[in-house]
Amino acid sequence: MQQQTSIHGMWSSRLAFILAASGSAVGLGNIWRFPYLTSDNGGGAFVLIYLACIALVGLPIMAAEILLGRQGRLSPINTLRKITSEGGHSRFWVVIGWIGLASAVMILSFYSVIGGWTLNYAFDYLLQLLGMAPAITDPGATFGAMLASPGSLVLWHTVFMLLTVGVVALGVEKGLERAVTWLMPLLFLILLGLLGYGVSTGKVGQAFEFLFVPDWSEVKGSTVLAALGQAFFSLSLGMCGIMTYGAYLPQGISIPRVSITVALTDTSVALLAGLAIFPVVFAFGIDPAGGGPGLIFTALPLAFNDMPFGIAYAVAFFVLLAVAAWTSSISLLEPPTAFLVEKCKLTRGKAAMVSAVAIWALGLVTALSFNVWQQVRVMGRDLQGAIEYLASDLMLPIGGLLIAVFTGWFLSRDTSRGELSHLSDGAFAGWLWLVRVVAPALVLLVLARAFL
């Protein structure tokens, strides 16, 4: 008989789960990486390919993660132990939980450092807005000075981890749910405000064309792989955060419907971010090829100094980035916290603190990789790059592949059919085909790209 509730608590509603799962999916990559990838890979053609990848890979694997979580009602590792034990499956499949847990820990360790950057810049621009700090006249030098300062990076990394552990320690209802209930609407409000400013520059038409008008001549094999990778990683698949959140999903709520809603929310944020950022980029003559940190921390600050209400815009922009990072980091800290509660019988507060301290300590490797240890190389990469490559490029797709194979080929059909009871027989057969054949094949392409 399936357990109806989790010992960790339950989401109070379908909306609460959607906000939490969307918060997990929406992160820093949505704000700058997706628009940049779109512009660099054929504009609207890339968007269409990306949406196809969401439908063929993202949604099937997300539904699989959620149904596994709801079936087990425990942390990912113990969920897989329970399901394999009750179903008579090989204990090998528990490795899915271990890969997800390790991925979450490693990703949060460097994600927290980058989240600290956004807090640092938001604070600096707030001081400028209040007339308590001089303007940033040389953004490149300012960014370089921040990276060169171990003390500054560790300080803001610490602040970001404290914000994260403060939410997770309070539990599902009082912590996670209450936080995302406020943070996700705040994120959308700030994003819409920035979008409104972007429209006022008169360059939104150029930005729209830049992002959404298909240029099929730019589409090649690497474009498809980039869209597939973005679809996979933007939905936070493979790190078991979605599986953990699924453990708190009440019975009777449609898994396919919430999966589709989360995917649409995640994609909408990415597209809105592009329409908010690129009008400013074009209005002030910035080269959009400077994607990622180069665009955010060195190019855009030049525009902030010259544009009307630019410093207020900068504060809102970096608060937006911080909120996006915060909602993602909460979902990354939840799996190890839930596991320690179950394994070590710790209170939730102690489990969250132990997890956070361990991840914070690992994050010091990233913080020091930009300065004290910048000459150290592992696998031809700096320390932060090596951690990100191992976790994001290798472990996440491997975890997603194993989730698809286990759910599609080994989990009993009655179990998956029961969890996806809102689907018609034809739709369920379609999902089963996608999760058995299409999703694994395409994820293998992502892995091939990582190794080549």
Short mmCIF file of C-alpha atoms in Angstrom, two decimals:
data_model
loop_
_atom_site.label_atom_id
_atom_site.label_comp_id
_atom_site.label_asym_id
_atom_site.label_seq_id
_atom_site.Cartn_x
_atom_site.Cartn_y
_atom_site.Cartn_z
CA MET A 1 0.00 0.00 0.00
CA GLN A 2 1.45 3.36 -1.02
CA GLN A 3 2.32 5.78 1.76
CA GLN A 4 0.07 8.84 1.47
CA THR A 5 2.24 11.42 3.26
CA SER A 6 5.92 12.19 3.80
CA ILE A 7 7.52 12.41 7.24
CA HIS A 8 9.04 15.71 6.11
CA GLY A 9 5.70 17.40 5.44
CA MET A 10 3.50 17.99 2.41
CA TRP A 11 2.74 20.78 -0.03
CA SER A 12 -0.57 22.35 0.90
CA SER A 13 -1.74 22.64 -2.70
CA ARG A 14 -0.97 22.07 -6.36
CA LEU A 15 0.05 25.74 -6.64
CA ALA A 16 2.58 25.36 -3.82
CA PHE A 17 4.29 22.49 -5.63
CA ILE A 18 4.28 24.38 -8.93
CA LEU A 19 5.88 27.44 -7.31
CA ALA A 20 8.49 25.28 -5.57
CA ALA A 21 9.34 23.17 -8.62
CA SER A 22 9.41 26.28 -10.82
CA GLY A 23 11.71 27.93 -8.31
CA SER A 24 14.00 24.92 -8.55
CA ALA A 25 14.03 25.09 -12.34
CA VAL A 26 14.33 28.88 -12.67
CA GLY A 27 17.90 29.88 -11.94
CA LEU A 28 20.73 32.09 -13.09
CA GLY A 29 20.93 30.22 -16.39
CA ASN A 30 17.40 31.33 -17.31
CA ILE A 31 18.25 35.00 -16.90
CA TRP A 32 21.31 35.12 -19.14
CA ARG A 33 22.27 31.73 -20.58
CA PHE A 34 19.02 30.94 -22.38
CA PRO A 35 18.76 34.31 -24.17
CA TYR A 36 22.41 34.09 -25.15
CA LEU A 37 22.09 30.54 -26.48
CA THR A 38 18.99 31.56 -28.42
CA SER A 39 20.73 34.47 -30.07
CA ASP A 40 23.80 32.39 -30.89
CA ASN A 41 21.93 29.43 -32.40
CA GLY A 42 19.46 30.68 -34.96
CA GLY A 43 17.04 32.74 -32.81
CA GLY A 44 13.51 31.43 -33.15
CA ALA A 45 14.80 28.22 -34.70
CA PHE A 46 16.63 27.45 -31.46
CA VAL A 47 13.49 28.24 -29.44
CA LEU A 48 11.43 25.79 -31.50
CA ILE A 49 14.07 23.08 -31.16
CA TYR A 50 14.34 23.78 -27.42
CA LEU A 51 10.57 23.43 -26.98
CA ALA A 52 10.67 20.13 -28.86
CA CYS A 53 13.43 18.93 -26.52
CA ILE A 54 11.35 19.96 -23.50
CA ALA A 55 8.45 17.88 -24.84
CA LEU A 56 10.51 14.84 -25.83
CA VAL A 57 13.03 14.71 -22.97
CA GLY A 58 12.28 17.23 -20.23
CA LEU A 59 8.64 16.47 -19.55
CA PRO A 60 8.91 12.65 -19.66
CA ILE A 61 11.87 12.60 -17.25
CA MET A 62 10.32 15.24 -14.98
CA ALA A 63 7.12 13.19 -14.72
CA ALA A 64 9.27 10.11 -13.98
CA GLU A 65 11.14 11.90 -11.19
CA ILE A 66 7.94 13.19 -9.61
CA LEU A 67 6.18 9.83 -9.73
CA LEU A 68 9.19 8.08 -8.16
CA GLY A 69 9.26 10.69 -5.41
CA ARG A 70 5.55 10.43 -4.70
CA GLN A 71 5.71 6.63 -4.75
CA GLY A 72 8.54 6.52 -2.19
CA ARG A 73 7.69 9.57 -0.02
CA LEU A 74 11.31 9.72 1.22
CA SER A 75 14.63 11.29 0.23
CA PRO A 76 15.82 10.09 -3.20
CA ILE A 77 18.21 7.45 -1.87
CA ASN A 78 15.65 5.93 0.50
CA THR A 79 12.89 6.31 -2.08
CA LEU A 80 14.89 4.13 -4.48
CA ARG A 81 15.68 1.68 -1.68
CA LYS A 82 12.00 1.39 -0.84
CA ILE A 83 10.82 1.04 -4.43
CA THR A 84 13.48 -1.51 -5.40
CA SER A 85 12.87 -3.54 -2.24
CA GLU A 86 9.09 -3.62 -2.63
CA GLY A 87 9.31 -4.32 -6.38
CA GLY A 88 12.03 -6.94 -6.18
CA HIS A 89 14.41 -4.92 -8.34
CA SER A 90 18.20 -4.86 -8.20
CA ARG A 91 19.65 -2.61 -5.51
CA PHE A 92 21.84 -1.16 -8.25
CA TRP A 93 19.11 1.37 -9.02
CA VAL A 94 19.67 3.07 -5.65
CA VAL A 95 22.69 4.62 -7.38
CA ILE A 96 20.21 7.08 -8.94
CA GLY A 97 19.68 8.62 -5.51
CA TRP A 98 23.39 8.74 -4.73
CA ILE A 99 24.21 10.39 -8.06
CA GLY A 100 21.44 12.94 -7.51
CA LEU A 101 22.57 13.67 -3.95
CA ALA A 102 26.21 14.08 -4.97
CA SER A 103 25.20 16.30 -7.90
CA ALA A 104 23.08 18.53 -5.68
CA VAL A 105 25.90 18.96 -3.17
CA MET A 106 28.52 19.73 -5.81
CA ILE A 107 26.33 22.09 -7.81
CA LEU A 108 25.19 24.03 -4.74
CA SER A 109 28.82 24.39 -3.60
CA PHE A 110 29.72 26.56 -6.63
CA TYR A 111 26.21 27.91 -7.21
CA SER A 112 26.33 29.51 -3.76
CA VAL A 113 29.54 31.35 -4.65
CA ILE A 114 27.97 32.71 -7.84
CA GLY A 115 24.80 33.56 -5.92
CA GLY A 116 27.07 35.52 -3.60
CA TRP A 117 28.25 37.58 -6.57
CA THR A 118 24.66 38.69 -7.22
CA LEU A 119 24.20 39.67 -3.57
CA ASN A 120 27.48 41.58 -3.64
CA TYR A 121 26.46 43.57 -6.71
CA ALA A 122 22.92 44.17 -5.43
CA PHE A 123 24.38 45.54 -2.19
CA ASP A 124 26.94 47.70 -3.98
CA TYR A 125 24.32 49.22 -6.27
CA LEU A 126 21.99 49.79 -3.33
CA LEU A 127 24.76 51.78 -1.65
CA GLN A 128 25.15 53.80 -4.86
CA LEU A 129 21.42 54.41 -4.98
CA LEU A 130 21.56 55.74 -1.42
CA GLY A 131 24.57 57.93 -2.26
CA MET A 132 26.84 55.94 0.04
CA ALA A 133 29.24 54.56 -2.59
CA PRO A 134 30.85 55.86 -5.80
CA ALA A 135 29.70 54.73 -9.23
CA ILE A 136 31.31 51.72 -10.87
CA THR A 137 33.28 53.38 -13.65
CA ASP A 138 35.42 50.40 -14.67
CA PRO A 139 33.17 47.31 -14.42
CA GLY A 140 35.90 44.97 -15.64
CA ALA A 141 38.28 46.08 -12.92
CA THR A 142 35.49 45.92 -10.31
CA PHE A 143 34.57 42.35 -11.29
CA GLY A 144 38.22 41.32 -11.38
CA ALA A 145 38.82 42.83 -7.95
CA MET A 146 35.88 40.89 -6.51
CA LEU A 147 37.19 37.61 -7.93
CA ALA A 148 40.71 38.37 -6.69
CA SER A 149 39.48 38.88 -3.11
CA PRO A 150 39.09 35.59 -1.20
CA GLY A 151 37.59 37.44 1.76
CA SER A 152 34.86 39.06 -0.33
CA LEU A 153 33.93 35.84 -2.14
CA VAL A 154 33.82 33.81 1.07
CA LEU A 155 31.79 36.48 2.87
CA TRP A 156 29.02 36.61 0.25
CA HIS A 157 29.15 32.83 -0.24
CA THR A 158 28.51 32.57 3.51
CA VAL A 159 25.62 35.04 3.41
CA PHE A 160 24.01 33.18 0.52
CA MET A 161 24.30 29.81 2.29
CA LEU A 162 22.80 31.30 5.46
CA LEU A 163 19.80 32.55 3.46
CA THR A 164 19.39 29.08 1.95
CA VAL A 165 19.73 27.07 5.16
CA GLY A 166 17.41 29.48 6.94
CA VAL A 167 14.57 28.49 4.61
CA VAL A 168 15.27 24.75 4.46
CA ALA A 169 15.63 24.40 8.23
CA LEU A 170 12.05 25.59 8.76
CA GLY A 171 10.58 22.62 6.91
CA VAL A 172 8.31 22.04 3.93
CA GLU A 173 5.30 24.15 4.93
CA LYS A 174 6.89 26.89 7.07
CA GLY A 175 10.13 27.10 5.10
CA LEU A 176 10.06 25.93 1.49
CA GLU A 177 6.43 26.67 0.74
CA ARG A 178 6.31 30.02 2.50
CA ALA A 179 9.54 31.15 0.82
CA VAL A 180 8.51 30.27 -2.74
CA THR A 181 5.03 31.73 -2.16
CA TRP A 182 6.74 35.10 -1.76
CA LEU A 183 9.87 34.72 -3.86
CA MET A 184 8.38 33.45 -7.13
CA PRO A 185 5.77 36.25 -7.43
CA LEU A 186 8.53 38.71 -6.49
CA LEU A 187 10.72 37.31 -9.24
CA PHE A 188 7.96 37.75 -11.82
CA LEU A 189 7.14 41.28 -10.61
CA ILE A 190 10.76 42.38 -10.90
CA LEU A 191 11.09 40.69 -14.28
CA LEU A 192 7.96 42.42 -15.59
CA GLY A 193 9.25 45.74 -14.27
CA LEU A 194 12.55 45.25 -16.08
CA LEU A 195 10.62 44.19 -19.19
CA GLY A 196 8.65 47.43 -19.02
CA TYR A 197 11.88 49.40 -18.84
CA GLY A 198 13.23 47.42 -21.80
CA VAL A 199 10.15 48.36 -23.82
CA SER A 200 10.71 52.03 -22.97
CA THR A 201 14.12 51.98 -24.68
CA GLY A 202 12.43 51.55 -28.06
CA LYS A 203 14.62 48.56 -28.88
CA VAL A 204 12.25 45.76 -27.91
CA GLY A 205 11.45 45.08 -31.58
CA GLN A 206 15.13 44.56 -32.33
CA ALA A 207 15.44 42.31 -29.29
CA PHE A 208 12.40 40.31 -30.36
CA GLU A 209 13.86 39.80 -33.81
CA PHE A 210 17.25 38.93 -32.33
CA LEU A 211 15.72 36.25 -30.11
CA PHE A 212 12.76 34.84 -31.96
CA VAL A 213 13.04 35.25 -35.74
CA PRO A 214 14.25 31.88 -37.05
CA ASP A 215 17.53 31.79 -38.91
CA TRP A 216 17.69 28.20 -40.11
CA SER A 217 21.07 28.78 -41.72
CA GLU A 218 22.56 28.94 -38.22
CA VAL A 219 21.11 25.56 -37.22
CA LYS A 220 23.56 22.67 -37.13
CA GLY A 221 24.18 19.56 -35.06
CA SER A 222 25.65 21.55 -32.19
CA THR A 223 22.50 23.71 -32.12
CA VAL A 224 20.31 20.69 -31.45
CA LEU A 225 22.66 19.45 -28.75
CA ALA A 226 22.76 22.90 -27.14
CA ALA A 227 18.96 23.04 -27.09
CA LEU A 228 18.77 19.54 -25.65
CA GLY A 229 21.31 20.32 -22.96
CA GLN A 230 19.53 23.54 -22.02
CA ALA A 231 16.16 21.77 -21.86
CA PHE A 232 17.59 19.06 -19.62
CA PHE A 233 19.53 21.25 -17.23
CA SER A 234 17.08 24.15 -17.04
CA LEU A 235 14.43 21.85 -15.57
CA SER A 236 16.82 20.70 -12.80
CA LEU A 237 16.55 17.09 -13.91
CA GLY A 238 18.89 14.37 -12.67
CA MET A 239 19.86 16.02 -9.36
CA CYS A 240 16.80 14.58 -7.59
CA GLY A 241 15.55 17.93 -6.32
CA ILE A 242 12.36 17.43 -8.34
CA MET A 243 12.12 13.84 -7.00
CA THR A 244 12.40 15.19 -3.45
CA TYR A 245 9.70 17.77 -4.08
CA GLY A 246 7.58 15.02 -5.65
CA ALA A 247 7.73 13.14 -2.33
CA TYR A 248 5.74 16.00 -0.78
CA LEU A 249 3.10 16.12 -3.54
CA PRO A 250 -0.39 15.13 -2.31
CA GLN A 251 -2.06 12.14 -3.92
CA GLY A 252 -4.67 13.01 -6.53
CA ILE A 253 -2.79 15.95 -8.04
CA SER A 254 -2.05 15.35 -11.73
CA ILE A 255 1.67 14.81 -12.31
CA PRO A 256 1.47 15.53 -16.08
CA ARG A 257 -0.35 18.83 -15.49
CA VAL A 258 2.10 20.12 -12.89
CA SER A 259 5.04 19.00 -15.05
CA ILE A 260 3.73 20.95 -18.04
CA THR A 261 3.05 24.02 -15.89
CA VAL A 262 6.57 23.98 -14.43
CA ALA A 263 8.13 23.62 -17.89
CA LEU A 264 6.04 26.51 -19.25
CA THR A 265 6.94 28.70 -16.26
CA ASP A 266 10.64 27.94 -16.63
CA THR A 267 10.60 28.73 -20.36
CA SER A 268 8.52 31.88 -19.86
CA VAL A 269 11.04 33.31 -17.39
CA ALA A 270 13.86 32.65 -19.84
CA LEU A 271 12.05 34.35 -22.73
CA LEU A 272 10.93 37.31 -20.62
CA ALA A 273 14.49 37.74 -19.38
CA GLY A 274 15.70 37.97 -22.96
CA LEU A 275 13.10 40.63 -23.77
CA ALA A 276 14.08 42.55 -20.63
CA ILE A 277 17.85 42.42 -21.07
CA PHE A 278 18.50 42.71 -24.80
CA PRO A 279 16.62 45.99 -25.42
CA VAL A 280 19.04 47.56 -22.92
CA VAL A 281 21.95 45.80 -24.62
CA PHE A 282 20.99 47.23 -28.02
CA ALA A 283 20.02 50.65 -26.71
CA PHE A 284 23.51 51.19 -25.31
CA GLY A 285 25.50 49.56 -28.08
CA ILE A 286 26.67 46.55 -26.06
CA ASP A 287 27.90 43.51 -27.96
CA PRO A 288 25.45 40.69 -27.16
CA ALA A 289 28.20 38.16 -27.88
CA GLY A 290 29.50 38.87 -24.37
CA GLY A 291 27.18 36.27 -22.86
CA GLY A 292 27.23 35.01 -19.30
CA PRO A 293 29.28 36.76 -16.61
CA GLY A 294 30.86 39.02 -19.20
CA LEU A 295 27.48 40.47 -20.14
CA ILE A 296 26.07 40.70 -16.63
CA PHE A 297 29.01 41.87 -14.56
CA THR A 298 31.12 43.89 -16.99
CA ALA A 299 29.02 45.02 -19.98
CA LEU A 300 25.63 45.88 -18.46
CA PRO A 301 27.13 47.99 -15.62
CA LEU A 302 28.41 50.40 -18.28
CA ALA A 303 24.82 50.91 -19.41
CA PHE A 304 23.57 51.29 -15.82
CA ASN A 305 25.74 54.38 -15.39
CA ASP A 306 24.26 56.13 -18.45
CA MET A 307 20.62 55.03 -18.59
CA PRO A 308 17.81 56.93 -16.82
CA PHE A 309 17.19 55.39 -13.39
CA GLY A 310 20.06 53.06 -14.23
CA ILE A 311 21.21 52.47 -10.65
CA ALA A 312 17.67 51.59 -9.53
CA TYR A 313 17.45 49.24 -12.53
CA ALA A 314 20.75 47.66 -11.48
CA VAL A 315 19.49 47.04 -7.94
CA ALA A 316 16.33 45.39 -9.27
CA PHE A 317 18.29 43.37 -11.82
CA PHE A 318 20.73 41.89 -9.32
CA VAL A 319 17.98 41.27 -6.78
CA LEU A 320 16.21 39.34 -9.57
CA LEU A 321 19.33 37.25 -10.12
CA ALA A 322 19.71 36.67 -6.38
CA VAL A 323 16.08 35.53 -6.03
CA ALA A 324 16.44 33.17 -9.00
CA ALA A 325 19.60 31.70 -7.47
CA TRP A 326 17.99 31.47 -4.02
CA THR A 327 14.94 29.50 -5.13
CA SER A 328 17.20 27.03 -6.96
CA SER A 329 19.59 26.66 -4.04
CA ILE A 330 16.72 25.78 -1.69
CA SER A 331 15.86 22.76 -3.84
CA LEU A 332 19.54 21.71 -3.93
CA LEU A 333 19.88 21.75 -0.13
CA GLU A 334 16.64 19.83 0.46
CA PRO A 335 17.81 16.33 -0.72
CA PRO A 336 20.84 16.06 1.63
CA THR A 337 18.80 17.56 4.48
CA ALA A 338 15.97 15.06 4.04
CA PHE A 339 18.48 12.19 3.83
CA LEU A 340 20.21 13.17 7.08
CA VAL A 341 16.86 13.44 8.87
CA GLU A 342 16.05 9.87 7.81
CA LYS A 343 19.51 8.34 8.16
CA CYS A 344 20.85 10.01 11.31
CA LYS A 345 17.55 10.84 13.03
CA LEU A 346 18.60 14.48 13.27
CA THR A 347 16.10 17.28 13.73
CA ARG A 348 15.43 19.12 10.50
CA GLY A 349 17.29 22.20 11.71
CA LYS A 350 20.43 20.23 12.59
CA ALA A 351 20.28 18.23 9.35
CA ALA A 352 20.00 21.41 7.30
CA MET A 353 22.89 23.01 9.19
CA VAL A 354 25.18 19.97 8.84
CA SER A 355 24.43 19.79 5.11
CA ALA A 356 24.96 23.52 4.67
CA VAL A 357 28.28 23.56 6.54
CA ALA A 358 29.63 20.67 4.43
CA ILE A 359 28.51 22.34 1.20
CA TRP A 360 29.83 25.71 2.37
CA ALA A 361 33.24 24.11 3.01
CA LEU A 362 33.26 22.55 -0.47
CA GLY A 363 32.27 25.95 -1.85
CA LEU A 364 35.54 27.36 -0.52
CA VAL A 365 37.26 25.38 -3.29
CA THR A 366 35.30 27.39 -5.86
CA ALA A 367 35.87 30.69 -4.07
CA LEU A 368 39.63 30.10 -3.91
CA SER A 369 39.81 28.79 -7.48
CA PHE A 370 39.46 32.38 -8.71
CA ASN A 371 42.45 33.67 -6.75
CA VAL A 372 44.65 31.66 -4.37
CA TRP A 373 44.29 28.39 -6.32
CA GLN A 374 43.74 29.87 -9.78
CA GLN A 375 46.77 28.04 -11.19
CA VAL A 376 45.53 24.61 -10.09
CA ARG A 377 44.15 22.49 -12.93
CA VAL A 378 42.09 19.28 -12.84
CA MET A 379 41.08 17.62 -16.12
CA GLY A 380 42.47 20.68 -17.89
CA ARG A 381 40.09 22.98 -16.00
CA ASP A 382 40.29 25.24 -12.99
CA LEU A 383 38.82 23.81 -9.80
CA GLN A 384 35.40 25.43 -10.21
CA GLY A 385 35.24 24.37 -13.85
CA ALA A 386 36.17 20.80 -12.94
CA ILE A 387 33.44 20.57 -10.29
CA GLU A 388 30.86 22.04 -12.67
CA TYR A 389 31.91 19.72 -15.51
CA LEU A 390 31.75 16.61 -13.33
CA ALA A 391 28.38 17.47 -11.79
CA SER A 392 26.52 19.26 -14.59
CA ASP A 393 27.96 17.75 -17.76
CA LEU A 394 28.41 14.16 -16.58
CA MET A 395 26.47 13.26 -13.43
CA LEU A 396 23.20 15.02 -14.26
CA PRO A 397 22.66 13.39 -17.66
CA ILE A 398 23.77 10.02 -16.27
CA GLY A 399 21.23 10.40 -13.46
CA GLY A 400 18.52 11.45 -15.91
CA LEU A 401 19.33 8.52 -18.18
CA LEU A 402 19.08 6.03 -15.29
CA ILE A 403 15.79 7.58 -14.12
CA ALA A 404 14.31 7.16 -17.61
CA VAL A 405 15.56 3.58 -18.02
CA PHE A 406 14.45 2.45 -14.55
CA THR A 407 11.03 4.08 -14.75
CA GLY A 408 10.39 3.00 -18.32
CA TRP A 409 11.74 -0.54 -18.31
CA PHE A 410 11.87 -1.81 -14.72
CA LEU A 411 9.25 -0.04 -12.59
CA SER A 412 6.01 -1.98 -12.78
CA ARG A 413 3.55 -0.69 -15.33
CA ASP A 414 0.80 -0.74 -12.70
CA THR A 415 2.82 1.59 -10.46
CA SER A 416 3.55 4.16 -13.14
CA ARG A 417 0.02 3.90 -14.55
CA GLY A 418 -1.40 4.51 -11.08
CA GLU A 419 0.73 7.62 -10.56
CA LEU A 420 -0.15 8.93 -14.04
CA SER A 421 -3.83 8.03 -13.79
CA HIS A 422 -4.86 11.41 -15.23
CA LEU A 423 -3.44 10.38 -18.61
CA SER A 424 -5.57 8.57 -21.14
CA ASP A 425 -4.38 5.13 -22.21
CA GLY A 426 -3.03 6.56 -25.45
CA ALA A 427 -1.22 9.41 -23.71
CA PHE A 428 0.26 7.00 -21.16
CA ALA A 429 1.53 4.77 -23.97
CA GLY A 430 3.09 7.85 -25.56
CA TRP A 431 4.80 8.81 -22.30
CA LEU A 432 6.08 5.26 -21.88
CA TRP A 433 7.55 5.30 -25.39
CA LEU A 434 9.24 8.65 -24.78
CA VAL A 435 10.73 7.65 -21.45
CA ARG A 436 11.81 4.21 -22.72
CA VAL A 437 13.26 5.09 -26.11
CA VAL A 438 13.36 8.75 -27.11
CA ALA A 439 14.57 10.38 -23.88
CA PRO A 440 17.39 7.87 -23.25
CA ALA A 441 18.60 8.16 -26.85
CA LEU A 442 18.70 11.95 -26.71
CA VAL A 443 20.32 12.04 -23.26
CA LEU A 444 23.03 9.75 -24.62
CA LEU A 445 23.68 12.46 -27.22
CA VAL A 446 24.21 14.98 -24.42
CA LEU A 447 26.65 12.59 -22.74
CA ALA A 448 28.46 12.02 -26.04
CA ARG A 449 28.94 15.77 -26.38
CA ALA A 450 30.35 15.92 -22.83
CA PHE A 451 32.96 13.27 -23.62
CA LEU A 452 33.91 14.56 -27.07
#
